[in-house]
Coordinates of C-alpha atoms in Angstrom, one line a residue:
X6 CA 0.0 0.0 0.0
X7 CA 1.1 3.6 -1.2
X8 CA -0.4 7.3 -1.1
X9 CA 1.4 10.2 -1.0
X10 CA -2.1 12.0 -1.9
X11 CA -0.7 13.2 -5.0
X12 CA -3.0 11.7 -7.5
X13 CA -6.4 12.2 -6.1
X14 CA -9.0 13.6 -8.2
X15 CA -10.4 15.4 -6.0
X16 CA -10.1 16.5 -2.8
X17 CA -12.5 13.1 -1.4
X18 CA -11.7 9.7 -2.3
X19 CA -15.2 8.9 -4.0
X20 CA -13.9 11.5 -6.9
X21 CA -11.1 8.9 -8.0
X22 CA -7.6 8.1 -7.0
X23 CA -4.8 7.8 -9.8
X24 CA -2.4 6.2 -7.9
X25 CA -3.0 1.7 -8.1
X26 CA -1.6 1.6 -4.7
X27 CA -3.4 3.5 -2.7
X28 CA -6.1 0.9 -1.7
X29 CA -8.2 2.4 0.4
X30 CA -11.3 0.5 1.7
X31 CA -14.8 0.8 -0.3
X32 CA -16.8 -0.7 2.2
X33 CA -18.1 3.0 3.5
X34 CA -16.5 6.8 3.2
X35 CA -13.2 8.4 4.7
X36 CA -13.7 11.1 7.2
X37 CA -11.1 13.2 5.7
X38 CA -10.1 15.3 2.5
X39 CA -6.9 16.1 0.7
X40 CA -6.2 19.5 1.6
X41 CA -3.8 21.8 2.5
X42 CA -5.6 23.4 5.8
X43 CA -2.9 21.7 8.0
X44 CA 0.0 21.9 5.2
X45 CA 1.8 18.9 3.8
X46 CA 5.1 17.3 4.2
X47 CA 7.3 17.8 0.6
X48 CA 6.7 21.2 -0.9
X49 CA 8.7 20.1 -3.8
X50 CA 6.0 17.7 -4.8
X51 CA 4.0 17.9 -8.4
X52 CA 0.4 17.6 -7.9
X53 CA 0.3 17.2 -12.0
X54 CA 0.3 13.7 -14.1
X55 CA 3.8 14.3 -16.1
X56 CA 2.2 11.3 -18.8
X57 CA -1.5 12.9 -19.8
X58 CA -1.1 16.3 -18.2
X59 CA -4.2 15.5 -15.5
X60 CA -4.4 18.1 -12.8
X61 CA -5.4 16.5 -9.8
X62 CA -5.6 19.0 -5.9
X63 CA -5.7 22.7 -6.8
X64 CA -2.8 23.4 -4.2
X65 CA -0.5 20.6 -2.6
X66 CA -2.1 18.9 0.7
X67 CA -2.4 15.7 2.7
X68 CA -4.9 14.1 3.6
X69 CA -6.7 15.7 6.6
X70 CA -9.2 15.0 9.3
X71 CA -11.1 18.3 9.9
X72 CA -14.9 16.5 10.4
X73 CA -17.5 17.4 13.1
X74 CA -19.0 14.4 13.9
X75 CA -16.2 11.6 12.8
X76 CA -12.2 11.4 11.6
X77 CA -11.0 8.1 10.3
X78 CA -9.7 6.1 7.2
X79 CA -9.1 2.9 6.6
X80 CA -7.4 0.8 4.3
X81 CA -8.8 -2.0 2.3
X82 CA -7.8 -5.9 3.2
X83 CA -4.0 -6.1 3.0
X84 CA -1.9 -9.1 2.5
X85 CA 0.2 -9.4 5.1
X86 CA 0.3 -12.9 6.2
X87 CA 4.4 -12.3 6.7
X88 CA 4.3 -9.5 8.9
X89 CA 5.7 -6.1 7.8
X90 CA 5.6 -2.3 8.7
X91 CA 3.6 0.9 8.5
X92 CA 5.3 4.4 7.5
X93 CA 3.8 7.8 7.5
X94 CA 3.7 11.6 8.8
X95 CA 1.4 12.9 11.1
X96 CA 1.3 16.8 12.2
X97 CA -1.7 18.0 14.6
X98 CA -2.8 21.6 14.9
X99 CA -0.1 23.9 16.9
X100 CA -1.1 26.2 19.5
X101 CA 0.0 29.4 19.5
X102 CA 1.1 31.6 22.4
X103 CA 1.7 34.6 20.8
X104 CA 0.7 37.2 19.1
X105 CA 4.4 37.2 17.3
X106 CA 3.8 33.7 15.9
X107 CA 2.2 32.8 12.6
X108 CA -1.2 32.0 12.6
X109 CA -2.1 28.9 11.6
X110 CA -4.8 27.4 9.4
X111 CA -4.4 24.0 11.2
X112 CA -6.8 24.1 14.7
X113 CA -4.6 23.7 17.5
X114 CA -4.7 20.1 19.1
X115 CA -4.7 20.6 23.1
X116 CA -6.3 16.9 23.5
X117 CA -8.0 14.3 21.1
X118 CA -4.9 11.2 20.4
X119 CA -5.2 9.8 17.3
X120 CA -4.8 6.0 17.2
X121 CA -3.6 3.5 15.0
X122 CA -5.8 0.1 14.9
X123 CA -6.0 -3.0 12.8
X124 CA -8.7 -5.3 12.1
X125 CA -9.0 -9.0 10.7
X126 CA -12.9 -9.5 10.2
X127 CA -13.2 -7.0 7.4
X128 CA -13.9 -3.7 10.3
X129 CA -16.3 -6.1 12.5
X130 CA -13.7 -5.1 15.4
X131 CA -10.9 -3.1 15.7
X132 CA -7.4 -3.6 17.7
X133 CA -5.5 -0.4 18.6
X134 CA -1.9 -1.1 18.9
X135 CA -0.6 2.2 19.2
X136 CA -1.8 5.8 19.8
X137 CA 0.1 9.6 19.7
X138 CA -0.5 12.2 21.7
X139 CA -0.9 16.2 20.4
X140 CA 2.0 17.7 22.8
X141 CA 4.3 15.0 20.8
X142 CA 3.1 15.8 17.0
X143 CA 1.6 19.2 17.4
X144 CA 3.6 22.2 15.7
X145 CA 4.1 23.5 12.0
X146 CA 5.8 20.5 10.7
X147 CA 5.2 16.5 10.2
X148 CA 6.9 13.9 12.3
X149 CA 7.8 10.5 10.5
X150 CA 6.6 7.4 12.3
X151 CA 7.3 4.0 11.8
X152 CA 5.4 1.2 13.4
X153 CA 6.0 -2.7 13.0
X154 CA 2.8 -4.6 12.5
X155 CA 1.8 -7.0 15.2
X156 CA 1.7 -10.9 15.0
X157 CA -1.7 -10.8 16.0
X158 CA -2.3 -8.9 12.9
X159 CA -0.3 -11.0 10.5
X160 CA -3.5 -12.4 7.8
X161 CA -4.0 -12.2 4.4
X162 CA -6.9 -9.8 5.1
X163 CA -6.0 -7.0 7.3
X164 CA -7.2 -3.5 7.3
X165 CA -6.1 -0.6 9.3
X166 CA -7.3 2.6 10.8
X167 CA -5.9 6.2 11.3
X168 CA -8.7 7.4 13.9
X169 CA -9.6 10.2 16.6
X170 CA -12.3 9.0 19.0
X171 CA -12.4 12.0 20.5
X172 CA -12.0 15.2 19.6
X173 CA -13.3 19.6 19.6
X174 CA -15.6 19.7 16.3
X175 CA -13.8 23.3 16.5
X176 CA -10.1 22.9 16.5
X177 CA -7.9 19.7 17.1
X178 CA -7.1 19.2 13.4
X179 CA -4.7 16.9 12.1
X180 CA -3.3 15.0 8.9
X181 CA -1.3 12.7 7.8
X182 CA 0.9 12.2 4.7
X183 CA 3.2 9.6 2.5
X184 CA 1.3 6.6 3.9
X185 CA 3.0 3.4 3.5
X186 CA 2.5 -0.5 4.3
X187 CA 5.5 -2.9 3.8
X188 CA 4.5 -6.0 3.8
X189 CA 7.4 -8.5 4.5
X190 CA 8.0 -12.0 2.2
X191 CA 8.3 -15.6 2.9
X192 CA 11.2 -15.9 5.6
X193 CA 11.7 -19.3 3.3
X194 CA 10.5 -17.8 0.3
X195 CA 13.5 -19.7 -1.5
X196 CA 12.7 -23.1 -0.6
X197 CA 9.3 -22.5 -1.7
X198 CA 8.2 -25.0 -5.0
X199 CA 6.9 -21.4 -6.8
X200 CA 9.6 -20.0 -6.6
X201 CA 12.0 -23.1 -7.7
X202 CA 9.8 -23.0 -10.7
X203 CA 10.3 -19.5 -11.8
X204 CA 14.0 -19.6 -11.2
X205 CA 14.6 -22.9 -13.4
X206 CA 12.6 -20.9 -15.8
X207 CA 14.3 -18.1 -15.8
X208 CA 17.5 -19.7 -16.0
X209 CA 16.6 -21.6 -18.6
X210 CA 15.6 -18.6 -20.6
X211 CA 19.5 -16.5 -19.7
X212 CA 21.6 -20.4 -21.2
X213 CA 19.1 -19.8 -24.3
X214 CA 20.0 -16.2 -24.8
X215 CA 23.6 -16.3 -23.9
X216 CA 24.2 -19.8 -26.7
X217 CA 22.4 -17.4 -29.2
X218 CA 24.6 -14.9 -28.9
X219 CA 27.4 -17.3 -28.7
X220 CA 28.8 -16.3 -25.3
X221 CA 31.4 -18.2 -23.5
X222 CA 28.5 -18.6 -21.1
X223 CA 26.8 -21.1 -23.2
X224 CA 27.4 -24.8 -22.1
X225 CA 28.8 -27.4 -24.3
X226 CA 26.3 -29.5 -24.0
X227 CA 23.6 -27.3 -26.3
X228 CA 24.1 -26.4 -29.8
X229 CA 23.9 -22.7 -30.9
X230 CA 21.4 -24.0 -33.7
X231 CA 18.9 -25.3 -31.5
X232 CA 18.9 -21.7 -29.6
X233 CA 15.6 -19.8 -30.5
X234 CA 15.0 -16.3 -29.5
X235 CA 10.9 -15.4 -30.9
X236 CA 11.5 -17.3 -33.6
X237 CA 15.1 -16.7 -34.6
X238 CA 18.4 -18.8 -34.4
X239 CA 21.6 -16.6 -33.6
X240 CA 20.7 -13.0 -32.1
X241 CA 21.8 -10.0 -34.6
X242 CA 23.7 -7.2 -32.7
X243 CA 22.4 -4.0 -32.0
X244 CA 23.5 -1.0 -34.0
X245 CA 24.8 0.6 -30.4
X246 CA 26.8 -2.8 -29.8
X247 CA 28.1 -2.8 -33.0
X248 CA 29.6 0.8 -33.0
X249 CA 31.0 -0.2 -29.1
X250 CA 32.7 -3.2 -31.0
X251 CA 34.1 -1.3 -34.1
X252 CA 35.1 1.8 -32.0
X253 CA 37.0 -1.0 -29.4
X254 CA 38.9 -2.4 -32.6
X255 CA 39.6 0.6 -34.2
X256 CA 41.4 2.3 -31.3
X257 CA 43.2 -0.9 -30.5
X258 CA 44.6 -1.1 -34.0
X259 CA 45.6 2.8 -33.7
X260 CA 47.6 2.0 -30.6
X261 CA 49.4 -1.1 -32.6
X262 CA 50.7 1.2 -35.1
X263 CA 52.0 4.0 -33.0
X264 CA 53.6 1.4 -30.9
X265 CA 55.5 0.2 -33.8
X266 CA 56.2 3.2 -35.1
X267 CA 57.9 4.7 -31.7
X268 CA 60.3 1.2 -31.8
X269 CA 61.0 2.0 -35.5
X270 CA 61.5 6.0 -34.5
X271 CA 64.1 4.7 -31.7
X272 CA 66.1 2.4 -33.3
X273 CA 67.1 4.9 -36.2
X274 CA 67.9 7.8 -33.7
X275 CA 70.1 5.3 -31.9
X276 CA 72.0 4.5 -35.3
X277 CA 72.1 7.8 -35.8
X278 CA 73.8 8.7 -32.0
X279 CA 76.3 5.9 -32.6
X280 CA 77.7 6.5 -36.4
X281 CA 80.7 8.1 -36.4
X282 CA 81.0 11.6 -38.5
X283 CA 83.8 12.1 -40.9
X284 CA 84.4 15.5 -42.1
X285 CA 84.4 16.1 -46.0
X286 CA 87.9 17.0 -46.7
X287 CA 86.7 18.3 -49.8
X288 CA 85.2 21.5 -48.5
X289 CA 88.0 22.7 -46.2
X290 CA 89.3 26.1 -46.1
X291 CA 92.8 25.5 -45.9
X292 CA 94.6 22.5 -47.1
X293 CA 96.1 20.1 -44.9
X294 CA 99.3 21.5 -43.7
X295 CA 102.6 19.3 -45.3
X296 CA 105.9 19.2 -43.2
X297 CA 109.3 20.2 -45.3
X298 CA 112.3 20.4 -43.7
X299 CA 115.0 22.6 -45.3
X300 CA 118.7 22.8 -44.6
X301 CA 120.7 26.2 -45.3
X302 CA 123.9 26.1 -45.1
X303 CA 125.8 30.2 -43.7
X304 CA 129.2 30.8 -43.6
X305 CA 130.9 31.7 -40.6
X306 CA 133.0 34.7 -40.2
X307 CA 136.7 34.5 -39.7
X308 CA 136.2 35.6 -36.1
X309 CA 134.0 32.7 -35.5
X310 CA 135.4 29.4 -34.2
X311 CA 136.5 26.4 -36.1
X312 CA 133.5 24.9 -33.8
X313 CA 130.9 27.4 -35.6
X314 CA 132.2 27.3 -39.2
X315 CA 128.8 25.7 -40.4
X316 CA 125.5 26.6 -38.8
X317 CA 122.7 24.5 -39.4
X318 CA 119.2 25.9 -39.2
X319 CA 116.0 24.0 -39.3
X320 CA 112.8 25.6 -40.6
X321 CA 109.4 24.9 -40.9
X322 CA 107.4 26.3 -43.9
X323 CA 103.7 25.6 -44.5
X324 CA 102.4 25.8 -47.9

């Protein structure tokens, strides 16, 4: 069960609800209206139907209990033979002790406890099982609350009931808001035969599909021919898949050639770093310089020693 009083109609429940989940119970009418005369709990909320553009409440709301002679809703019969839990948030009127504070749409709540029942005979009788207080949930905003639903209340047809017995037909409003029931599975839900059933279907269905698309998943033992997905043998890819596998390829191949182009790059800059240079002797300036050696023979004069009669002199001349 689910309302978060977003997709009624109207402001009553007999104008229509949108929402599937919202069961609430058809046996008689709810004494309360979606409204927002005690505010509601998300203001970010769209009260509009985003699919066929359906306006449903005027302005946002919850659903409030504002009545003079009664203030109750009920749910229909809930499954909830497993046990589970109920989730919702309640706000009752403020009071105001100022003339500095805001004033207040929402009748302050100096008594009147709303309680929470549940009932197993389709409403016959009722079982409270938990009640809340107005000096707890009275003020400008809504309180979450989470209750666990009681063993005794664990059927496949129970109802429950958001009530105030008593209450001022003048002021002690109150609403609640984002009303949920969780109801809990199997605690042996997968040793059950149903759902042994539905899992060897299921897996029977995934071997099918992955041997038609000729996984590695796909077991020896079963042929790809005798795979048949509506009517077809091997599964075609999907244009998306294919582009993934191209664009995969493609950029692998682009990495192969610059890696061999980087090893083909170094080796010829390491030839090039270990080849020894010569230099053209065609293009020098200069010549290389020959060595001549010259001997001149000077005569000594007759003052000069028998020892320096002959002088030798070396020179060096480049040409």
């Amino acid at each position: 069960f689910e309302d978060d009083f977003d997709h009624w109609v109207g402001s009553s429940a007999s104008q229509g609800i949108m929402m599937a989940s919202a069961k609430w119970s058809q046996d008689g009418p709810i004494f309360a209206e979606v409204s927002d005369v005690c505010g509601f709990n998300n203001e970010t909320r769209a009260y509009t139907f985003s699919d066929d553009g359906v306006s449903m409440s005027s302005t946002p709301g919850a659903l409030a209990f504002t009545g003079f002679l009664y203030r109750y809703a009920d749910t229909a019969d809930l499954n909830v033979v497993h046990g589970g839990r109920i989730e919702f948030y309640l706000k009752m009127g403020p009071v105001i002790y100022n003339d500095d504070a805001p004033e207040s749409t929402c009748k302050p709540s100096f008594g009147g406890d709303v309680t929470l029942a549940f009932s197993t005979d389709q409403g016959s009788t009722w079982n409270v099982f938990n009640s809340y207080t107005p000096y707890q949930y009275r003020g400008y905003s809504f309180t979450f609350v989470e209750e666990i639903i009681p063993m005794e209340a664990w059927t496949n047809e129970t109802r429950f009931r958001w009530r105030q017995p008593q209450f001022d037909p003048a002021r002690e409003y109150w609403a609640i808001d984002d009303v949920l029931v969780y109801a809990s599975f199997d605690p042996q839900w997968q040793d059950s035969q149903d759902y042994s059933i539905e899992k060897e279907r299921r897996d029977e269905s995934i071997r099918s599909k992955q041997c038609c698309a000729g996984t590695e998943q796909c077991p020896r033992s079963q042929s790809v021919d005798s795979c048949d997905i509506e009517g077809r043998g091997r599964t075609n890819l999907h244009t998306a898949e294919a582009f993934i596998l191209v664009a995969l390829a493609t950029a692998n191949i682009k990495q192969f050639f610059v890696f061999i182009f980087k090893r083909i790059e170094g080796r010829s800059q390491e030839t090039q770093h270990t080849r020894k240079v010569l230099p053209d002797m065609s293009k020098l300036s200069k010549p290389f310089p020959k060595q001549t050696f010259h001997v001149v023979e000077q005569s000594c004069p007759s003052s000069c020693s028998a020892f320096h009669s002959y002088l030798t002199r070396a020179m060096w001349h480049g040409y």
